[in-house]
Structure formats: C-alpha cells, structure tokens
Short mmCIF file of C-alpha atoms in Angstrom, two decimals:
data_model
loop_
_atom_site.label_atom_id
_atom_site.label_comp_id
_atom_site.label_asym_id
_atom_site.label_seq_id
_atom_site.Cartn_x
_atom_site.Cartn_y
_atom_site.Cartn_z
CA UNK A 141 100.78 212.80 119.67
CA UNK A 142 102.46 212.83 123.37
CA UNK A 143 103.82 216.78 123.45
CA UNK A 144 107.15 216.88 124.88
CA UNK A 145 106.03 218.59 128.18
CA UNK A 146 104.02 215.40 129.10
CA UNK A 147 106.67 213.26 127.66
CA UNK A 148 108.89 215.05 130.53
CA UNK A 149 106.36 214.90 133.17
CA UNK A 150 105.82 211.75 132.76
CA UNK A 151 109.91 211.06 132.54
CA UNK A 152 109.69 213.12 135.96
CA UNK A 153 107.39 211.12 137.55
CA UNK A 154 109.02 207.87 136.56
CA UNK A 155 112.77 209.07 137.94
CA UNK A 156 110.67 210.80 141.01
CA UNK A 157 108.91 207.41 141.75
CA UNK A 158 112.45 205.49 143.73
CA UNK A 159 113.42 208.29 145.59
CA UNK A 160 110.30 208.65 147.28
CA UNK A 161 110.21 205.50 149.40
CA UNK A 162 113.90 206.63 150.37
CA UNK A 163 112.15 210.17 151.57
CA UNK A 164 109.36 208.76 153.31
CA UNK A 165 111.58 206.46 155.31
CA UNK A 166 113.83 209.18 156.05
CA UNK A 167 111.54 211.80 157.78
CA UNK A 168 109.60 208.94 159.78
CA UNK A 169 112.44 208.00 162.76
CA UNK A 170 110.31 210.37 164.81
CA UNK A 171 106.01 209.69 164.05
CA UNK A 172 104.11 211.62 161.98
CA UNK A 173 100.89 212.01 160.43
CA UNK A 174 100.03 212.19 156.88
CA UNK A 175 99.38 215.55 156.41
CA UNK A 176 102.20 216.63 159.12
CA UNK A 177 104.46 214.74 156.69
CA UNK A 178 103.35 216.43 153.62
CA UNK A 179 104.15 219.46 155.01
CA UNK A 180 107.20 218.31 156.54
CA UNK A 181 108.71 217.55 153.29
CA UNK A 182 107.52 220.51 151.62
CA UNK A 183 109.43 222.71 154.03
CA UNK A 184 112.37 220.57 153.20
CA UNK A 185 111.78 221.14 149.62
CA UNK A 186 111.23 217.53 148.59
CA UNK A 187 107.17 217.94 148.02
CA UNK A 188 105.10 214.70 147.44
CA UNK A 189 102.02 214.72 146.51
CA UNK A 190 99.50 214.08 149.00
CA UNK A 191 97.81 211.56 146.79
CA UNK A 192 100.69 209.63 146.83
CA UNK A 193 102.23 209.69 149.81
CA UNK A 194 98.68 208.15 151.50
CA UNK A 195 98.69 205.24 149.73
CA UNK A 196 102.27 204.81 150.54
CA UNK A 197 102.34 204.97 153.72
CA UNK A 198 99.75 202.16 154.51
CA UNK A 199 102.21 199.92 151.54
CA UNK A 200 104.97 200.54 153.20
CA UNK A 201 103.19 199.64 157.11
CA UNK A 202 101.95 196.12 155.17
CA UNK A 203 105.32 195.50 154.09
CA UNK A 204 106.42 196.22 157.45
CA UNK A 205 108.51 198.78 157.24
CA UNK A 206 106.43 201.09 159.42
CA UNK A 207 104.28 200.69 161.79
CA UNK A 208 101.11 202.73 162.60
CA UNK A 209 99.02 203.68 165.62
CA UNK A 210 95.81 205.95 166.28
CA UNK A 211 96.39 208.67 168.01
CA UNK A 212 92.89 209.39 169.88
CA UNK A 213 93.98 211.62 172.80
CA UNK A 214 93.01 214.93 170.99
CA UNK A 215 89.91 216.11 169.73
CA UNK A 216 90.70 214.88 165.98
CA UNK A 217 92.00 211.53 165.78
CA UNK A 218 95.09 210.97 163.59
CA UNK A 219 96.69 208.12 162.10
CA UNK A 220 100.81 208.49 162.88
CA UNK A 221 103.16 206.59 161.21
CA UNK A 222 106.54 205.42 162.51
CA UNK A 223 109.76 203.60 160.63
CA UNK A 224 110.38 199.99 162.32
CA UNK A 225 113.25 198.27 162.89
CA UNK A 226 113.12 196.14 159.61
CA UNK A 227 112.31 199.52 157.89
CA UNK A 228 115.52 201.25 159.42
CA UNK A 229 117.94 198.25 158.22
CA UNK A 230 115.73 198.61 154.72
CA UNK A 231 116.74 202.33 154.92
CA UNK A 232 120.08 202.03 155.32
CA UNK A 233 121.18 199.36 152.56
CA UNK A 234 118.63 201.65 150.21
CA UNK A 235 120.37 204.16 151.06
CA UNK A 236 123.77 202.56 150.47
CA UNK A 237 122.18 201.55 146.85
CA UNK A 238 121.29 205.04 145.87
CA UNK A 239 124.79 206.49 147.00
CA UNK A 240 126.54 204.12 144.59
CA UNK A 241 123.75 204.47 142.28
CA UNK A 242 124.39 208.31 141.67
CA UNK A 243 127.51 208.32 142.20
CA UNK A 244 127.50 206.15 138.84
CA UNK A 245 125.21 207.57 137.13
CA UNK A 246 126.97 210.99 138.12
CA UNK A 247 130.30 209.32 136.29
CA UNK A 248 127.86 208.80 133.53
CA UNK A 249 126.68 212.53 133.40
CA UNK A 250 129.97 214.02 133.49
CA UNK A 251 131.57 211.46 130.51
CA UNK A 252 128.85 213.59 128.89
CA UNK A 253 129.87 216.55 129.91
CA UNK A 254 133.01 216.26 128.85
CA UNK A 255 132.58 214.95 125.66
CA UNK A 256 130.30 218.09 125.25
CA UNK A 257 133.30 219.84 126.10
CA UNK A 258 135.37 218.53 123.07
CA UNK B 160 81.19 218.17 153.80
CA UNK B 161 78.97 216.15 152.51
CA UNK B 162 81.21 216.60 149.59
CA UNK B 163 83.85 215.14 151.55
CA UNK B 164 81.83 212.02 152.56
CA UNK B 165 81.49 211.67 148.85
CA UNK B 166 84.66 211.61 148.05
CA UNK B 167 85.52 209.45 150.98
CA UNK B 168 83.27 206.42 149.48
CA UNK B 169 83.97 207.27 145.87
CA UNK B 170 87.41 206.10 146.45
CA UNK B 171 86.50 203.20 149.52
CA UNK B 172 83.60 201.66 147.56
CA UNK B 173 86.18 199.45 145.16
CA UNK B 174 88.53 198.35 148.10
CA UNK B 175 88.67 195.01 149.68
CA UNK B 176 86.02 195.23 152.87
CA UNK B 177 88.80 194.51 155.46
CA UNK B 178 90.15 197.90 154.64
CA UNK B 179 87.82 199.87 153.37
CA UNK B 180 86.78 201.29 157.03
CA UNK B 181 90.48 201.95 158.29
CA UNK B 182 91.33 203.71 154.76
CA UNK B 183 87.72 206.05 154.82
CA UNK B 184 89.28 207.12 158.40
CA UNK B 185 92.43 207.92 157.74
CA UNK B 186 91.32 209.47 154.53
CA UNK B 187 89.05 211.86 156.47
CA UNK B 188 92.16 212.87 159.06
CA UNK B 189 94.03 213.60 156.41
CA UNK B 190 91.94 215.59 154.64
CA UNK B 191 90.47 217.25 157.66
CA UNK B 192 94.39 218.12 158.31
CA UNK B 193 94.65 219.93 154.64
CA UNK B 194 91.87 222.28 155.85
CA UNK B 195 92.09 224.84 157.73
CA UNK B 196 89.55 225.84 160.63
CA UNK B 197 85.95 227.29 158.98
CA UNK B 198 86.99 225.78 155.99
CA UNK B 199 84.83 226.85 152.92
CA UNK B 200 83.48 225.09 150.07
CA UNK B 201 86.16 226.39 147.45
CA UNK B 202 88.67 225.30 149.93
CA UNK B 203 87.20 221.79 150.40
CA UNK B 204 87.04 221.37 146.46
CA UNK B 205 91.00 222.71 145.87
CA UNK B 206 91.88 219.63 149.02
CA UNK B 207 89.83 217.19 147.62
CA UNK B 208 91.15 218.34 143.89
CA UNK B 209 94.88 218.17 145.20
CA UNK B 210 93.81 214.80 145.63
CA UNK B 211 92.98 213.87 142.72
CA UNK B 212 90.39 211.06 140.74
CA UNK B 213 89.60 209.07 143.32
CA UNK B 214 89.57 206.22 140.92
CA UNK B 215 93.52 206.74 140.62
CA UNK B 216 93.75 207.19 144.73
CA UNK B 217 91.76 204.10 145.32
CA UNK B 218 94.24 201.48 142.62
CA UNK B 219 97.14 203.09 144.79
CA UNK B 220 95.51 201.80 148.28
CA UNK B 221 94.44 198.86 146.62
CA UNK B 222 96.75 196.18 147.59
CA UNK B 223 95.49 193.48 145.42
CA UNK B 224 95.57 192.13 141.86
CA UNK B 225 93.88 194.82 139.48
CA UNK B 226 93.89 192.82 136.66
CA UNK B 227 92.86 189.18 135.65
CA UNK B 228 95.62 188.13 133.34
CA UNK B 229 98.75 190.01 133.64
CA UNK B 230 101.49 191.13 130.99
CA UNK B 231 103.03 187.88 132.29
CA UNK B 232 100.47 185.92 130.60
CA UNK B 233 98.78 187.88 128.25
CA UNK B 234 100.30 186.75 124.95
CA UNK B 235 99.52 183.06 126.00
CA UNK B 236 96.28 183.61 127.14
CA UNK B 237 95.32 185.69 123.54
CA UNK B 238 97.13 182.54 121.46
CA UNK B 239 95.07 179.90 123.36
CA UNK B 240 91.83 181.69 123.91
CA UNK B 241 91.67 182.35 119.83
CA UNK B 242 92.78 178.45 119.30
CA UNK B 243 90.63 176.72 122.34
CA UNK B 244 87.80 179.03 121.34
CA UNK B 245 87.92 178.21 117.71
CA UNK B 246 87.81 174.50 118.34
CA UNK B 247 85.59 174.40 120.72
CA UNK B 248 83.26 176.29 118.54
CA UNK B 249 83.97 173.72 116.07
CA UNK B 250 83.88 170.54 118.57
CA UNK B 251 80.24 171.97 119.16
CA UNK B 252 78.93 172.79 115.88
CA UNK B 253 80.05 169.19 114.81
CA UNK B 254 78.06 168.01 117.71
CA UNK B 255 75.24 170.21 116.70
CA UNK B 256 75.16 168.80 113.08
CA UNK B 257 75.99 164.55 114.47
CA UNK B 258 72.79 164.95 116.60
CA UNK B 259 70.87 166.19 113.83
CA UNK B 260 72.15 163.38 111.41
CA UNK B 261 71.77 160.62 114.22
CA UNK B 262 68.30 161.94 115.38
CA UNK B 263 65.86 162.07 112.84
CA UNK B 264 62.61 164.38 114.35
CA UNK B 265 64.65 166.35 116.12
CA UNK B 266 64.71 168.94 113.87
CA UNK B 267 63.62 168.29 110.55
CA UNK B 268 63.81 171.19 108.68
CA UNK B 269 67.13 172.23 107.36
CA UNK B 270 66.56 176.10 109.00
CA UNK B 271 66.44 174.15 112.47
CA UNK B 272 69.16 172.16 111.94
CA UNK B 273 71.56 175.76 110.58
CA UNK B 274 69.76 177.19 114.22
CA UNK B 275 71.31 174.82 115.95
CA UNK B 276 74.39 174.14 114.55
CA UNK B 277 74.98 178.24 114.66
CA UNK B 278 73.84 178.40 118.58
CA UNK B 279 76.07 175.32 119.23
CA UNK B 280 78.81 177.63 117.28
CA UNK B 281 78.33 180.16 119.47
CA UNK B 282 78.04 178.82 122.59
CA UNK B 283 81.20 176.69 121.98
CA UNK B 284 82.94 179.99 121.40
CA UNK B 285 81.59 181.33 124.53
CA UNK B 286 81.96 178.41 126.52
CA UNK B 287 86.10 177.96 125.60
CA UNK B 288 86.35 181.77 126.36
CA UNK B 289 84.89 181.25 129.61
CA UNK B 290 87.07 178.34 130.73
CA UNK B 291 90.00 179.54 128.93
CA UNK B 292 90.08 182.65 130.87
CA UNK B 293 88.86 180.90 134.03
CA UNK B 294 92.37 178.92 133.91
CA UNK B 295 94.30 181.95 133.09
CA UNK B 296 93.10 183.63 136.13
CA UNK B 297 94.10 180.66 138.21
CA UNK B 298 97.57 180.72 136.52
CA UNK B 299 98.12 184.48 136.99
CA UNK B 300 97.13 184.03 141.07
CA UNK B 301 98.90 180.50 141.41
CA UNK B 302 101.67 182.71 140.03
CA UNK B 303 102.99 180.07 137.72
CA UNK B 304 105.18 182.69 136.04
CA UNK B 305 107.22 183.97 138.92
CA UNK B 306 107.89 180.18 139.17
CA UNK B 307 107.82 177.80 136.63
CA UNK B 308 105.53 175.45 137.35
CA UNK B 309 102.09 175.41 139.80
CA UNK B 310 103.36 172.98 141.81
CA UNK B 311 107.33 174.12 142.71
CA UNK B 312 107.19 177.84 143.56
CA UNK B 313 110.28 178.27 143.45
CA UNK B 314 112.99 180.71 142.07
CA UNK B 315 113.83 181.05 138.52
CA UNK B 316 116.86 179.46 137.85
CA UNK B 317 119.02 179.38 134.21
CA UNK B 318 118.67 175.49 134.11
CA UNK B 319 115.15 176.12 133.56
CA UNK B 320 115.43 178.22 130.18
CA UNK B 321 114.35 175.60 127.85
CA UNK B 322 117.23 174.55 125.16
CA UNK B 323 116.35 175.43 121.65
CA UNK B 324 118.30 173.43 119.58
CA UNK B 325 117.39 170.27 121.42
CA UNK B 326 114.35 169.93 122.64
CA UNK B 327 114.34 166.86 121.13
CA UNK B 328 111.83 164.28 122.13
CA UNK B 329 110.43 166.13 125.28
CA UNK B 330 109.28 168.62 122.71
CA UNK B 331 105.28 167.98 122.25
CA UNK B 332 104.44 168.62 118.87
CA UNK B 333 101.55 171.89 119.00
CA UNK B 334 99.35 169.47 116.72
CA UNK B 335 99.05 166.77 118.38
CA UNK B 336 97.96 169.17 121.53
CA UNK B 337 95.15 170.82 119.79
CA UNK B 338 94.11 167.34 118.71
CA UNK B 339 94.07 166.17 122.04
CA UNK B 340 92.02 169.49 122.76
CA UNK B 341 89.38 169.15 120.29
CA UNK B 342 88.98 165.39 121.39
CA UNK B 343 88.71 166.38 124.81
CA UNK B 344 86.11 168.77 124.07
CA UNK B 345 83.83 166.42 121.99
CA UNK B 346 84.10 163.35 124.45
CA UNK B 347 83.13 165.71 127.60
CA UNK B 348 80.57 167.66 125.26
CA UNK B 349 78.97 164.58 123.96
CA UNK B 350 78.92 162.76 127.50
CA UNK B 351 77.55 165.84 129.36
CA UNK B 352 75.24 166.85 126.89
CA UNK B 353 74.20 164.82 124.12
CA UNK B 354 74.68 160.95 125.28
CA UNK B 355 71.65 160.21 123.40
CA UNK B 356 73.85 160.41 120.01
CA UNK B 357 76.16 157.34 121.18
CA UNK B 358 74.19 154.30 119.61
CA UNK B 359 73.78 152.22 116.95
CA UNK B 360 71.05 151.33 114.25
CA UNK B 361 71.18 147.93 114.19
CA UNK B 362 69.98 146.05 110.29
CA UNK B 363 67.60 148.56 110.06
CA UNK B 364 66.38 149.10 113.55
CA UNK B 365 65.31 152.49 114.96
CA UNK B 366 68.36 154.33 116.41
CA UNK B 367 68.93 153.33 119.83
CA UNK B 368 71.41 154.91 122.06
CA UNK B 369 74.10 153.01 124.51
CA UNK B 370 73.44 154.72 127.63
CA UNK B 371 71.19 155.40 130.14
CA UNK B 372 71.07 159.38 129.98
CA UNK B 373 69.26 159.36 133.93
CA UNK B 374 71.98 156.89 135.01
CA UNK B 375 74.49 158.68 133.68
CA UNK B 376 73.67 162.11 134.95
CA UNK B 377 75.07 160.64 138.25
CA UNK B 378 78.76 160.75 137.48
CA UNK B 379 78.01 164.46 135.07
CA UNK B 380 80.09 166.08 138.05
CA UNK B 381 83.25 163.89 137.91
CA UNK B 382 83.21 163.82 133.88
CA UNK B 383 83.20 168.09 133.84
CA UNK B 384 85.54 168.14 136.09
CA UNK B 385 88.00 165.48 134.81
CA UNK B 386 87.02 167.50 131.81
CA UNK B 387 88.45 170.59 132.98
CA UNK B 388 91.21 169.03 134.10
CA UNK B 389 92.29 167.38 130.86
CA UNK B 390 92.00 171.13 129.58
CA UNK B 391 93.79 172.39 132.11
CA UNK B 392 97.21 170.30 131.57
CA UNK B 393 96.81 170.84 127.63
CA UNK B 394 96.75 174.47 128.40
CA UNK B 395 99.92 173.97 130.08
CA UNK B 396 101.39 172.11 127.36
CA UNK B 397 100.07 174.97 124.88
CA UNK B 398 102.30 177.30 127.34
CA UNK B 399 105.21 174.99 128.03
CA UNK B 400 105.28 172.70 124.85
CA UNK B 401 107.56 170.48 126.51
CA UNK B 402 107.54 167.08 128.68
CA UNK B 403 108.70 168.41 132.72
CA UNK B 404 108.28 166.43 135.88
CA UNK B 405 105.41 167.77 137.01
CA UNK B 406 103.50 167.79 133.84
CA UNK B 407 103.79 163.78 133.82
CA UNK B 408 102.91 163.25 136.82
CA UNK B 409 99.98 165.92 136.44
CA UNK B 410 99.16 163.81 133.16
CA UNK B 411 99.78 160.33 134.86
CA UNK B 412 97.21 161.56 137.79
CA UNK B 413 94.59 162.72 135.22
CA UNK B 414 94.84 159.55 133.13
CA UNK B 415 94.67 157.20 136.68
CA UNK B 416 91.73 159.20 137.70
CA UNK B 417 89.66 159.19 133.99
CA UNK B 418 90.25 155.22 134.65
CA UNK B 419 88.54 154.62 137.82
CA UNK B 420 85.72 157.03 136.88
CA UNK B 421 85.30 154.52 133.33
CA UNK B 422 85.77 151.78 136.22
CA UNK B 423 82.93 153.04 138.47
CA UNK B 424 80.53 153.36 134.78
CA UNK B 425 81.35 149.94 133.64
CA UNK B 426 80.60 148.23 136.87
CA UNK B 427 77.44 150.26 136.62
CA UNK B 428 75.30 147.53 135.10
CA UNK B 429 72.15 150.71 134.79
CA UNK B 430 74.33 152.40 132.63
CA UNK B 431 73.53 150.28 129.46
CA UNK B 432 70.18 151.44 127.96
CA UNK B 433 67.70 147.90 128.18
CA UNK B 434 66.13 148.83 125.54
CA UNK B 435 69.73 148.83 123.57
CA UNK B 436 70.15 145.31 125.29
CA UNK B 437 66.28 143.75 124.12
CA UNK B 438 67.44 145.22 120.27
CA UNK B 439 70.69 142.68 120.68
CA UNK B 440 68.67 140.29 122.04
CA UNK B 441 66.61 140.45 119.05
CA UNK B 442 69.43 140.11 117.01
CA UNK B 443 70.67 136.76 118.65
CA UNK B 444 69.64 133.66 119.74
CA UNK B 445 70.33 134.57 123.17
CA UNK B 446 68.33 135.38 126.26
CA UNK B 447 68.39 138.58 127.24
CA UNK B 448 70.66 137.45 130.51
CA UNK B 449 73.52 136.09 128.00
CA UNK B 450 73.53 139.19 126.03
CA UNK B 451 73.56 141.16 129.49
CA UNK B 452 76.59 138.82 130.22
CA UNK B 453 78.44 139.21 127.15
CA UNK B 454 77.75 142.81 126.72
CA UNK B 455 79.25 143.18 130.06
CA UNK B 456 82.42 140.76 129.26
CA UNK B 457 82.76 143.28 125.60
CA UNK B 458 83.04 146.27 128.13
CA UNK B 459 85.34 144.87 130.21
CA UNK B 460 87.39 144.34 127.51
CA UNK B 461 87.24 147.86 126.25
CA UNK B 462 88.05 148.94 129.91
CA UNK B 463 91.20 146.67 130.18
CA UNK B 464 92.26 147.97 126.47
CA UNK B 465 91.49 151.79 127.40
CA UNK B 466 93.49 151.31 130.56
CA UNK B 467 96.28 149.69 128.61
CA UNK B 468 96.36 152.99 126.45
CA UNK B 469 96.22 155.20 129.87
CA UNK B 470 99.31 153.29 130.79
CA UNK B 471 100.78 153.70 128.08
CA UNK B 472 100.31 156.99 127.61
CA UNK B 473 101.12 158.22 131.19
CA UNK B 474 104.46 155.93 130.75
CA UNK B 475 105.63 157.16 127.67
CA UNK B 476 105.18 161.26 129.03
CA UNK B 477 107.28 159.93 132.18
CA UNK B 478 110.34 158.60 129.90
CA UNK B 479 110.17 161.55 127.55
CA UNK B 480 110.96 163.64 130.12
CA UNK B 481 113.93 162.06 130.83
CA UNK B 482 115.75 162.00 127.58
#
C-alpha cells in the first residue's frame, strides 16, 4: 500500500512538473550555468532539483528553445545556457496559458471555498 | 574523485555515443560547481547523492525511445503475439509431424518423431515471438499510431475513427485473417525449410519430391522476405480489421510481387527434381522430353490460374474499400 505522504509527493511532483519549463525559461534571458541556475532559483524560492533541471536544460536546447555555448575563458570550463528567440515567443504564449490556466482553476478553488462556506 | 568519474560513466555508459562525451562534461562542471573548494569525500557523496540514481539521471538525458513497444501498442502487440505465436507453433509442429509421415527413415521411432514435433513447437513459438515483436518495433518507430497508417503521417483527423455500426463489407472478418496467417506460415515454412515434403508417391513408387532443394535455395531470400511481408500486412489487418487505401494497395503490391517471384521459379526449368520427371516418364509412354514439355505446359497453367486468384484477390480488397 502507497502511504498518503508518497501519494502527495508524488501528486507534488506531477503538478510541479509544468511549471518548471515556465521557470527555467524565465531566469535564462541573461546566460547561466547549471549550477548558477540552481542556485539562482533557490534564492528565488522556486528550488529544482539539480537532477532535473540538467537534463532539462540540454531538452529544452534540442528543442530549440535555448541555445548553449562553452564558456572556456576561465580556469573551469562551464556550459551556459541562454533562452532563444523561438524560446522567448514559446515563453510568452506559455505564459499567457498558465495565466488563464490559474486563473480558472483559481475560479475552481474558490467555488470550493465557498461551498465550504455554506 | 575517482568517485566522481564513476558516477560520471555510470550515468554516460547507456546514452547514445553522439552525446555521451558532451553530457560526461557538462556533468562534471556541474558537479564540480556543487562543490566547494577542498571539497571532501562526505561532501562529494551528499553532491553526487543530491543527484540521485544515475540510472534515473541518465533516462532523463536520454533523448530517445526507452522502450520497444509503447502503451500505444501494447495491447495489440500482447493480442497478436499470443495468436501469431500460437499458430505458428502449430503451423510448425504440423510441419514437424507431415515430414515425419511423408519421410519414412527419417525418424523412425515414435520418441523421435514427439522430439521433433515438440522442438518444431517450440521453435515456432519462438520464431512468431521474434518476428511479431520485430514488426511491433517497426510500428512503434514508423509511428503508425500518431498517424494512422505507415505510409500517410499525417494528423489524426475524426473522419478516421472507424464507424461501428457499419463497417460493413470493408470489415475483414478476424478468421479469415488468422487463416491467412497460419497459411502464410506453412507455405514460407515448408518452402524455406522442408521442400523435400512437396512430392508425390506415384502407384507405389518411393516418395519423390517436386523440387530441386539446391535450385531452390536460390530464391530462399525473396520467399522470407515476401514472407515477412505477407505477415506484416496481416498484422496490420489484425490491428486495423478493416479494408483502407493503403492496405490494398500494400496487399495489391505484395500479391504482384509473390507473382513474379512464382514467375521467375516456373521459368526455372532446374527447379523440377529429374528424378521426379524420369518417375513420370516411367509412368507414360512418353520420352522424357514430352513429359519435360508437358510438365512445363501443367505449370504454366497453375501460374496463369494462381495469378488469376492474385488478381482477384488484390481487386476485390481495392473495391471493398470503397463501399
């Protein structure tokens, strides 16, 4: 039997899962580096994992949304990623999406609310 | 950090090779980035922990297929793989037992002939499994499910959602399909590996097969993969049990092409065992150059009539499919 902890983690992860792409995309109009990312959106209290967000990154540069370059000019080379101009038009109508998105679902959540109400 | 490299090729080893370098250096920067400066082993094992199973990290770079038959598929591919499986294990076995039957001192003893018939069994079974999923795998890549068809890749459209109530006569009838399977199987089975048992016993002559098994070895290549072929479209009519476009054509094509391989075997006057010929010589009054003649003139004849059928057949799916 599933407990209901990893019933909700799992839940978590699945809600988690959209919104991350839209993240990504949004912290990457100036380059960045895995890890610098990571720790980028962890200050701005939206934390991926780091297991994740590598893999996404190189997705989202074959679906051409970003585009990546090697940075060899200090002692430790680093791979920085950058949004493209496909990526920022993909940004923006995602971005329109998940606007109306919650703002229906938020219609949804408060029919709720009220009815707990009654 | 030899840890590190470890870790590094546990998750690069299963990637495709174009990217397995690019990933392995990336991978490193990152991970180099996690650490801090002097890093120690406890930190090293909490980065590469964070992490996680490499296993898991290396499906999440991987950018293609993981899997041979997807959800898509999968409950088609179980359906035919028990069915094809079954009858091909049967189409086998039968062959197994005919050869025994029509070749005397091949196996006399009744435990040789329940050996063979039980590794014919088996290796039918293994042999439709094989092939079965072999065609499955080309589906699921061709991507026949994202559009309907191999050939027109194109979007899904309403028009395509077959219409219960009347499917009418471009419905093809399941049984007649598996017939056509299991004859498919024993006709490539029998050419490919046992021509011997195609022959006759003429008024108490020795069994004598038809064909030249050396001659025939020369076209093996076309017969398996016409073979295949035929298997291949009744799969698709196993999936799609109805008469489309492409499927007649795909059926016309397969029937035009089993001709002219018959074509190329009849003209192929080494084909006909001569020892099969001297027996009907025997039998006649004839010189062995009539009964060459005639026997020639009798397979022409069965050409022009299997042809006829061919026509017929490839005809008859292209009408159906337009009722």
């Amino acid at each position: 039997m599933e407990s209901t902890d990893d019933i909700l983690s799992s839940l978590i992860v699945e809600l988690k899962r959209g919104t991350l792409i839209l993240s990504v995309l949004s912290q990457l109009f100036s380059p960045e580096y895995g890890y610098s990312l990571v720790q980028k959106l962890e200050e701005k209290n939206n934390p991926i994992d780091a297991g994740t967000l590598y893999p996404l990154l190189r997705r989202l540069e074959k679906q051409h949304l970003l585009v990546s370059n090697w940075d060899t000019s200090e002692a430790r080379p680093r791979k920085f990623y950058v949004i493209s101009e496909e990526g920022k038009r993909v940004f923006q109508c995602l971005k329109e999406e998940w606007r109306t998105l919650s703002d229906k679902l938020e219609n949804l959540l408060e029919e709720e609310r009220n009815h707990g109400d009654n | 950090m030899e840890i590190i490299d470890r870790y590094i090729y546990a998750v690069t080893q299963s990637l495709p090779e174009n990217i397995r370098e690019d990933v392995s250096e990336e991978l490193r920067s990152n991970i180099q980035d996690m650490l801090p400066e002097d890093a120690s082993e406890e930190h090293i094992k909490k980065v590469l922990e964070e992490l996680g199973n490499p296993a898991k990290l290396a499906v999440e770079y991987n950018p293609e297929k993981r899997y041979l038959i997807g959800p898509g598929l999968y409950n088609r591919y179980i359906t035919l793989l028990k069915l094809i499986t079954g009858i091909a294990a049967l189409a086998m076995g039968g062959v197994a037992l005919l050869t025994w039957l029509l070749e005397p001192g091949n196996g006399e003893s009744l435990t040789n002939l329940i050996k063979d018939v039980i590794s014919a069994v088996l290796d039918g079974a293994m042999q439709g499994a094989f092939w079965v999923t072999l065609i499955f795998i080309i589906l699921e890549r061709s991507g026949v499910q994202e559009g309907h068809s191999p050939f027109a890749k194109k979007k899904w459209t309403v028009e395509e959602l077959p219409d219960i109530k009347d499917y009418g006569k471009k419905k093809i009838s399941r049984a007649s399909t598996i017939v056509e399977i299991l004859f498919t199987i024993i006709v490539t089975v029998v050419l490919v590996f046992r021509p011997s048992i195609i022959g006759v016993s003429l008024n108490g002559s020795p069994f004598v097969p038809m064909l030249n098994a050396d001659r025939l070895n020369t076209y093996i290549i076309g017969i398996v993969l016409l073979g295949l072929i035929c298997l291949g479209i009744l799969v698709w009519k196993t999936i799609y049990p109805y008469w489309s476009i492409p499927l007649a054509a795909a059926n016309a094509g397969c029937n035009i092409a089993i001709c002219i391989l018959m074509l190329f075997m009849v003209r192929d006057r080494q084909m006909v065992n001569s020892e099969f010929l001297t027996i009907l010589e025997g039998l006649t009054n004839m010189t062995l150059s009539q009964v060459t003649l005639l026997w020639q003139k009798f397979l022409w004849l069965f050409a022009a009539g299997f042809i006829v059928i061919a026509i017929c057949d490839s005809m008859a799916g292209v009408f159906k499919c337009k009722r």
